């Protein structure tokens, strides 16, 4: 394919705006041409459509994605789906059945049964779906993954990641499905672990994938403790431990912090420990005491992802960076985290501190976050010892338990531990 890729976009609000900008940038590079767009209320985005010069570019606007596909599918190569999680499966199916390649924002879904249905649909796709995890395409990550596979750092002994992306209280009211376990009959499981910080879950499973470059470690025995700080149905703070690809991997993730995004991925090997920070690079601490730093400047998501998919669409590479099948370990691990817990535990008020930023947004922060995440990641000490006296019910689960996930989450939603109205 040498002509510009003809693209349609479903969705205009929130993060979708970055996709519209990315496609406009690609159009200016001569790599793409946006044919159409869709949103149930396009009139709400009149200013943005003017900014994107829809009129000058001849972009057709629809209020229903099915009408958009019906009118434009023959003139499209790719459709970008950047909509709420509960809509992903039906829109992915519509793209495949229309014979159009699909760029699907992460997460593809967080319902394991729905994910299997999507994989069955994907088998009929003319071109592989790209799932929009942001970091797998980083050149430095690719070089380090290959060195891990080649044994340059020795055997991976353990790995872990922490991320504190503070979100204000009003963040959880931005959509009807935000922070929900169920929404409109769909099992949503929206959380820091499954949504905003899903990139880091996917990244860690990528590090421990074995056998080939494009491999992700499937989760084995998993335990987790899930907490809520904000008044939501779901969880905003996760502590998860799994055996992925034969490697013990721990995660400490939360939205209960002040404004800002802080994170680090750590891979401990026989010869060296790697601390990888997205947007900065990797610090390698060798067993002999020598240290080195390898820089990885921040990429520009989602433009960098679109460029990667463009190379695949134009025949420049054999596959997208993350296919739908590649997301299976992530979807499985997210579900196992819920199955491991009897309930989501509300953190006591005495452990919380309200913080207001310069713009007047209220954040509820977890006072002992640094201690909790350090003890868990470095020593395997679960937070329940400090938060609930160690009485939190937690069980070991594996993928064989997934059939019970929907009933289990319904119990969670109906439990007496729901947040106050």
Coordinates of C-alpha atoms in Angstrom, one line a residue:
X1 CA 0.0 0.0 0.0
X2 CA 1.7 3.2 -1.2
X3 CA -1.3 5.6 -1.2
X4 CA -2.2 7.4 2.0
X5 CA -4.1 5.2 4.4
X6 CA -7.8 6.1 4.5
X7 CA -9.0 6.4 8.1
X8 CA -12.2 6.8 10.0
X9 CA -12.4 7.6 13.7
X10 CA -15.2 6.6 16.1
X11 CA -15.3 9.0 19.1
X12 CA -14.4 12.7 19.6
X13 CA -14.4 13.3 23.4
X14 CA -11.6 12.9 25.9
X15 CA -8.6 10.9 24.7
X16 CA -10.1 10.6 21.3
X17 CA -9.0 14.1 20.6
X18 CA -5.4 13.0 20.6
X19 CA -6.3 10.4 17.9
X20 CA -7.8 13.1 15.7
X21 CA -4.7 15.2 16.1
X22 CA -2.4 12.3 15.4
X23 CA -4.3 11.4 12.2
X24 CA -4.1 15.1 11.1
X25 CA -0.4 15.0 11.7
X26 CA -0.1 11.9 9.6
X27 CA -2.1 13.5 6.9
X28 CA 0.3 16.4 6.8
X29 CA 3.1 13.8 6.4
X30 CA 1.4 12.4 3.4
X31 CA 0.8 9.0 5.2
X32 CA -2.9 9.1 5.8
X33 CA -6.2 10.8 4.9
X34 CA -9.1 11.1 7.3
X35 CA -12.3 10.2 5.5
X36 CA -14.9 10.3 8.2
X37 CA -15.6 10.6 11.9
X38 CA -18.4 9.7 14.3
X39 CA -19.8 10.8 17.6
X40 CA -23.3 10.6 19.1
X41 CA -23.1 14.4 19.7
X42 CA -20.8 15.9 17.2
X43 CA -22.3 19.4 17.9
X44 CA -20.5 19.3 21.2
X45 CA -17.2 19.3 19.4
X46 CA -17.8 22.0 16.8
X47 CA -14.8 24.0 18.0
X48 CA -12.5 21.0 17.8
X49 CA -13.8 20.1 14.3
X50 CA -13.0 23.6 13.2
X51 CA -9.5 23.2 14.8
X52 CA -9.0 20.0 12.9
X53 CA -10.3 21.7 9.7
X54 CA -12.9 19.1 8.9
X55 CA -14.6 21.3 6.4
X56 CA -11.3 22.0 4.5
X57 CA -10.3 18.4 4.6
X58 CA -13.7 17.1 3.5
X59 CA -14.1 14.8 6.6
X60 CA -17.7 13.4 6.7
X61 CA -19.3 13.4 10.2
X62 CA -21.8 10.9 11.4
X63 CA -23.8 10.3 14.7
X64 CA -23.8 6.5 14.4
X65 CA -20.8 4.3 13.7
X66 CA -22.9 1.8 11.8
X67 CA -24.2 4.5 9.4
X68 CA -20.6 5.7 9.0
X69 CA -19.4 2.2 8.1
X70 CA -22.4 1.6 5.8
X71 CA -21.6 4.8 3.9
X72 CA -17.8 4.8 3.9
X73 CA -16.4 1.3 4.5
X74 CA -15.5 0.7 0.9
X75 CA -13.4 3.8 0.9
X76 CA -11.7 3.0 4.2
X77 CA -8.5 1.1 5.1
X78 CA -8.7 1.6 8.9
X79 CA -11.1 2.6 11.6
X80 CA -9.9 4.0 15.0
X81 CA -12.1 2.9 17.9
X82 CA -11.5 5.3 20.8
X83 CA -14.7 5.0 22.8
X84 CA -15.8 3.8 26.3
X85 CA -14.7 0.2 27.1
X86 CA -18.2 -1.3 27.0
X87 CA -18.5 -0.4 23.3
X88 CA -15.2 -1.9 22.1
X89 CA -16.4 -5.4 21.3
X90 CA -19.3 -4.4 19.2
X91 CA -17.3 -1.8 17.3
X92 CA -14.4 -4.2 16.7
X93 CA -16.8 -6.7 15.3
X94 CA -18.4 -4.1 13.0
X95 CA -15.0 -3.1 11.6
X96 CA -14.0 -6.7 11.0
X97 CA -17.3 -7.6 9.3
X98 CA -16.9 -4.5 7.1
X99 CA -13.5 -5.6 6.0
X100 CA -11.7 -2.7 7.6
X101 CA -8.6 -2.8 9.8
X102 CA -9.2 -1.8 13.4
X103 CA -7.0 0.4 15.7
X104 CA -8.6 -0.4 19.1
X105 CA -7.8 1.7 22.1
X106 CA -6.7 -0.3 25.2
X107 CA -8.0 -2.1 27.0
X108 CA -9.7 -4.2 24.3
X109 CA -12.1 -5.4 27.0
X110 CA -11.7 -6.4 30.7
X111 CA -14.3 -9.2 30.5
X112 CA -12.5 -12.5 29.7
X113 CA -15.5 -14.1 28.1
X114 CA -16.1 -11.1 25.9
X115 CA -12.4 -11.2 25.0
X116 CA -12.6 -14.8 23.8
X117 CA -15.6 -13.7 21.6
X118 CA -13.5 -10.8 20.2
X119 CA -10.7 -13.3 19.4
X120 CA -13.1 -15.5 17.5
X121 CA -14.3 -12.4 15.5
X122 CA -10.6 -11.4 14.9
X123 CA -9.9 -14.7 13.1
X124 CA -12.0 -13.3 10.2
X125 CA -10.1 -10.0 10.0
X126 CA -8.3 -9.2 6.8
X127 CA -5.6 -7.3 8.8
X128 CA -4.6 -7.7 12.4
X129 CA -6.1 -5.4 14.9
X130 CA -3.7 -3.1 16.7
X131 CA -4.4 -2.6 20.5
X132 CA -3.3 0.8 21.6
X133 CA -0.9 0.0 24.4
X134 CA 1.6 2.8 24.2
X135 CA 5.1 1.6 25.3
X136 CA 5.9 -1.7 23.4
X137 CA 7.1 0.3 20.4
X138 CA 9.9 2.2 22.4
X139 CA 13.2 1.4 20.6
X140 CA 15.1 1.1 23.9
X141 CA 12.5 -1.3 25.3
X142 CA 12.9 -3.4 22.2
X143 CA 16.7 -3.5 22.5
X144 CA 16.5 -4.5 26.2
X145 CA 13.9 -7.2 25.6
X146 CA 16.2 -8.8 23.0
X147 CA 19.1 -8.6 25.4
X148 CA 17.0 -10.4 28.0
X149 CA 16.1 -13.1 25.5
X150 CA 19.8 -13.5 24.6
X151 CA 20.8 -13.9 28.2
X152 CA 22.8 -10.7 28.4
X153 CA 21.6 -9.9 31.9
X154 CA 21.3 -13.5 33.1
X155 CA 18.1 -15.2 34.2
X156 CA 15.2 -13.0 35.4
X157 CA 14.8 -13.6 39.1
X158 CA 11.9 -11.3 39.8
X159 CA 10.2 -8.2 38.5
X160 CA 7.9 -5.5 39.7
X161 CA 6.3 -2.2 38.9
X162 CA 4.8 0.7 40.8
X163 CA 2.8 3.6 39.5
X164 CA 1.1 6.4 41.4
X165 CA -1.0 8.5 39.0
X166 CA -2.9 10.9 41.1
X167 CA -6.5 11.6 39.9
X168 CA -8.8 14.2 41.4
X169 CA -12.2 13.3 42.9
X170 CA -14.0 14.7 39.8
X171 CA -12.1 12.4 37.5
X172 CA -14.3 9.6 38.7
X173 CA -17.4 11.4 37.6
X174 CA -16.3 12.1 34.0
X175 CA -18.4 9.2 32.5
X176 CA -21.1 6.8 33.6
X177 CA -18.7 3.8 33.5
X178 CA -15.7 5.3 35.3
X179 CA -14.7 3.4 38.4
X180 CA -17.5 0.9 37.9
X181 CA -17.6 -2.9 38.0
X182 CA -20.7 -3.1 35.9
X183 CA -22.3 -0.5 33.6
X184 CA -25.4 -1.1 31.4
X185 CA -25.1 -4.8 31.8
X186 CA -21.5 -4.9 30.8
X187 CA -18.7 -6.1 33.2
X188 CA -16.5 -3.1 32.9
X189 CA -13.9 -3.5 35.8
X190 CA -12.6 0.1 35.2
X191 CA -9.7 0.9 37.4
X192 CA -6.1 2.1 37.5
X193 CA -4.8 -1.4 36.9
X194 CA -7.2 -2.2 34.0
X195 CA -7.3 1.2 32.3
X196 CA -5.1 4.2 33.0
X197 CA -2.1 2.1 34.1
X198 CA -2.8 -0.9 31.9
X199 CA 0.3 0.0 29.8
X200 CA 2.6 -0.9 32.7
X201 CA 0.8 -4.2 33.3
X202 CA 1.2 -5.0 29.7
X203 CA 4.9 -3.8 29.8
X204 CA 5.8 -6.1 32.7
X205 CA 4.3 -9.1 31.1
X206 CA 6.2 -8.3 27.9
X207 CA 9.5 -8.2 29.9
X208 CA 9.0 -11.7 31.2
X209 CA 7.7 -13.2 27.9
X210 CA 10.0 -16.0 26.7
X211 CA 10.8 -17.8 23.5
X212 CA 10.3 -14.9 21.0
X213 CA 10.4 -11.2 20.9
X214 CA 6.7 -10.7 20.7
X215 CA 5.9 -12.8 23.7
X216 CA 4.0 -11.9 27.0
X217 CA 4.3 -14.0 30.1
X218 CA 0.9 -15.6 30.9
X219 CA -0.1 -15.2 34.5
X220 CA 0.0 -18.3 36.7
X221 CA -0.9 -18.4 40.4
X222 CA -2.1 -14.9 41.4
X223 CA -2.9 -13.1 44.6
X224 CA -4.2 -9.6 45.1
X225 CA -5.5 -7.0 47.5
X226 CA -7.9 -4.3 46.1
X227 CA -8.7 -1.1 47.9
X228 CA -10.8 2.0 47.3
X229 CA -10.0 5.5 48.5
X230 CA -12.5 7.4 46.4
X231 CA -16.3 6.9 46.6
X232 CA -16.5 4.5 43.6
X233 CA -17.9 1.1 43.0
X234 CA -14.6 -0.4 41.9
X235 CA -11.0 -0.2 43.2
X236 CA -8.5 2.6 42.8
X237 CA -5.5 1.0 44.5
X238 CA -4.1 -2.5 43.6
X239 CA -1.5 -4.7 45.0
X240 CA -1.0 -7.8 42.8
X241 CA 1.4 -10.7 42.8
X242 CA 1.6 -13.3 40.0
X243 CA 3.9 -15.9 38.6
X244 CA 4.1 -14.8 34.9
X245 CA 6.3 -16.8 32.5
X246 CA 7.7 -18.5 35.6
X247 CA 8.9 -15.2 37.1
X248 CA 7.5 -13.7 40.3
X249 CA 6.0 -10.3 39.3
X250 CA 4.5 -7.7 41.7
X251 CA 2.5 -4.6 41.0
X252 CA 1.6 -1.6 43.3
X253 CA -0.7 0.8 41.5
X254 CA -2.9 3.6 42.7
X255 CA -4.8 6.8 41.7
X256 CA -4.7 7.9 45.4
X257 CA -2.0 10.5 45.1
X258 CA -1.5 14.2 44.4
X259 CA -1.6 15.5 40.8
X260 CA 1.1 14.0 38.6
X261 CA 2.2 10.6 37.1
X262 CA 5.0 8.7 38.8
X263 CA 6.0 5.1 37.8
X264 CA 8.9 2.7 37.4
X265 CA 9.3 -0.9 36.1
X266 CA 12.0 -3.1 37.6
X267 CA 13.5 -6.3 36.3
X268 CA 16.0 -8.1 38.6
X269 CA 18.3 -10.5 36.8
X270 CA 21.3 -12.6 37.8
X271 CA 23.8 -10.1 36.5
X272 CA 22.0 -6.8 36.7
X273 CA 18.9 -4.9 37.9
X274 CA 17.0 -2.7 35.3
X275 CA 14.9 0.3 36.4
X276 CA 12.9 1.5 33.4
X277 CA 11.0 4.7 33.5
X278 CA 8.8 5.5 30.5
X279 CA 9.7 8.8 29.0
X280 CA 13.2 8.8 30.6
X281 CA 15.1 5.6 30.0
X282 CA 16.7 2.7 31.9
X283 CA 19.2 2.6 34.7
X284 CA 21.2 -0.6 34.7
X285 CA 22.9 -1.6 38.0
X286 CA 25.3 -4.4 37.4
X287 CA 26.2 -7.0 40.1
X288 CA 29.7 -5.7 40.3
X289 CA 28.6 -2.2 41.2
X290 CA 28.9 -0.5 37.7
X291 CA 25.9 1.6 36.6
X292 CA 24.9 2.8 33.2
X293 CA 21.9 4.9 32.0
X294 CA 20.3 4.5 28.6
X295 CA 18.0 7.3 27.5
X296 CA 14.6 6.8 25.9
X297 CA 13.0 10.2 25.1
X298 CA 9.3 10.3 25.5
X299 CA 7.3 9.3 22.4
X300 CA 4.2 11.0 21.4
X301 CA 1.2 8.8 22.0
X302 CA -1.0 8.0 20.2
X303 CA 0.9 9.4 17.2
X304 CA 3.8 6.9 17.7
X305 CA 1.3 4.0 17.7
X306 CA -0.4 5.3 14.6
X307 CA 2.9 5.4 12.8
X308 CA 3.7 1.9 13.9
X309 CA 0.4 0.6 12.6
X310 CA 0.9 2.6 9.4
X311 CA 4.1 0.8 8.8
X312 CA 2.3 -2.5 9.1
X313 CA -0.6 -1.4 6.9
X314 CA 1.8 -0.3 4.2
X315 CA 3.7 -3.6 4.3
X316 CA 6.8 -2.3 6.1
X317 CA 6.6 -4.7 9.0
X318 CA 5.0 -8.1 9.5
X319 CA 2.7 -7.3 12.4
X320 CA 1.5 -4.6 14.7
X321 CA 3.3 -4.0 18.0
X322 CA 0.4 -5.4 20.0
X323 CA -2.2 -7.7 18.4
X324 CA -5.5 -8.7 20.1
X325 CA -4.1 -12.1 21.0
X326 CA -1.1 -10.4 22.7
X327 CA -3.5 -8.7 25.2
X328 CA -4.7 -12.1 26.5
X329 CA -2.2 -12.2 29.5
X330 CA -3.2 -8.7 30.5
X331 CA -6.9 -9.4 30.4
X332 CA -6.4 -12.6 32.3
X333 CA -4.3 -11.0 35.0
X334 CA -6.7 -8.2 35.6
X335 CA -9.6 -10.6 36.1
X336 CA -7.5 -12.8 38.4
X337 CA -6.8 -9.8 40.6
X338 CA -10.5 -9.5 41.3
X339 CA -11.0 -13.2 41.8
X340 CA -8.3 -13.3 44.4
X341 CA -10.2 -10.9 46.7
X342 CA -13.5 -11.5 48.5
X343 CA -14.2 -7.8 48.5
X344 CA -12.7 -4.4 47.7
X345 CA -11.7 -2.8 51.0
X346 CA -12.3 0.8 51.7
X347 CA -9.2 2.4 53.3
X348 CA -9.9 4.0 56.7
X349 CA -10.2 7.8 56.7
X350 CA -7.3 8.1 59.2
X351 CA -5.0 6.8 56.5
X352 CA -6.1 9.4 53.9
X353 CA -5.2 13.1 53.4
X354 CA -7.1 15.6 51.2
X355 CA -5.0 17.7 48.9
X356 CA -6.2 20.6 46.7
X357 CA -4.1 21.6 43.7
X358 CA -3.5 25.1 42.3
X359 CA -6.6 24.7 40.0
X360 CA -8.9 23.9 43.0
X361 CA -9.2 20.2 42.2
X362 CA -9.5 17.9 45.3
X363 CA -7.3 14.8 45.5
X364 CA -7.6 12.2 48.2
X365 CA -4.2 10.7 48.9
X366 CA -3.0 7.6 50.7
X367 CA -0.6 8.8 53.5
X368 CA 1.4 5.5 53.7
X369 CA 1.7 4.9 50.0
X370 CA 5.5 4.9 49.9
X371 CA 5.8 2.5 52.8
X372 CA 3.1 0.2 51.5
X373 CA 4.5 -0.1 48.0
X374 CA 8.1 -0.5 49.2
X375 CA 7.2 -3.2 51.7
X376 CA 5.2 -5.1 49.1
X377 CA 7.5 -4.8 46.1
X378 CA 10.7 -5.4 48.0
X379 CA 9.6 -7.8 50.8
X380 CA 6.3 -9.2 49.8
X381 CA 4.5 -7.7 52.8
X382 CA 0.8 -7.2 52.0
X383 CA -0.7 -3.9 52.9
X384 CA -3.6 -5.5 54.8
X385 CA -1.3 -5.8 57.8
X386 CA -1.3 -2.0 58.1
X387 CA -4.7 -1.3 56.7
X388 CA -7.0 -3.9 58.2
X389 CA -4.9 -5.8 60.7
X390 CA -4.1 -8.6 58.3
X391 CA -7.6 -10.0 58.2
X392 CA -8.3 -9.4 54.5
X393 CA -9.5 -12.6 52.7
X394 CA -7.1 -13.3 49.8
X395 CA -6.8 -16.5 47.9
X396 CA -4.5 -18.0 45.2
X397 CA -6.2 -18.2 41.8
X398 CA -5.2 -19.3 38.3
X399 CA -6.7 -18.9 34.8
X400 CA -8.8 -22.1 35.4
X401 CA -10.9 -20.0 37.8
X402 CA -12.0 -17.4 35.2
X403 CA -15.4 -19.0 34.5
X404 CA -16.6 -17.7 37.9
X405 CA -15.5 -14.1 37.4
X406 CA -18.9 -12.6 36.5
X407 CA -20.7 -14.0 39.5
X408 CA -17.7 -13.1 41.8
X409 CA -17.7 -9.5 40.6
X410 CA -21.5 -9.3 41.0
X411 CA -21.0 -10.3 44.6
X412 CA -18.4 -7.6 45.0
X413 CA -20.8 -5.0 43.6
X414 CA -23.6 -6.2 45.9
X415 CA -21.5 -6.5 49.0
X416 CA -22.0 -4.3 52.1
X417 CA -18.6 -2.8 51.3
X418 CA -20.0 -0.5 48.6
X419 CA -19.0 3.2 48.8
X420 CA -21.3 5.7 50.5
X421 CA -23.9 7.4 48.3

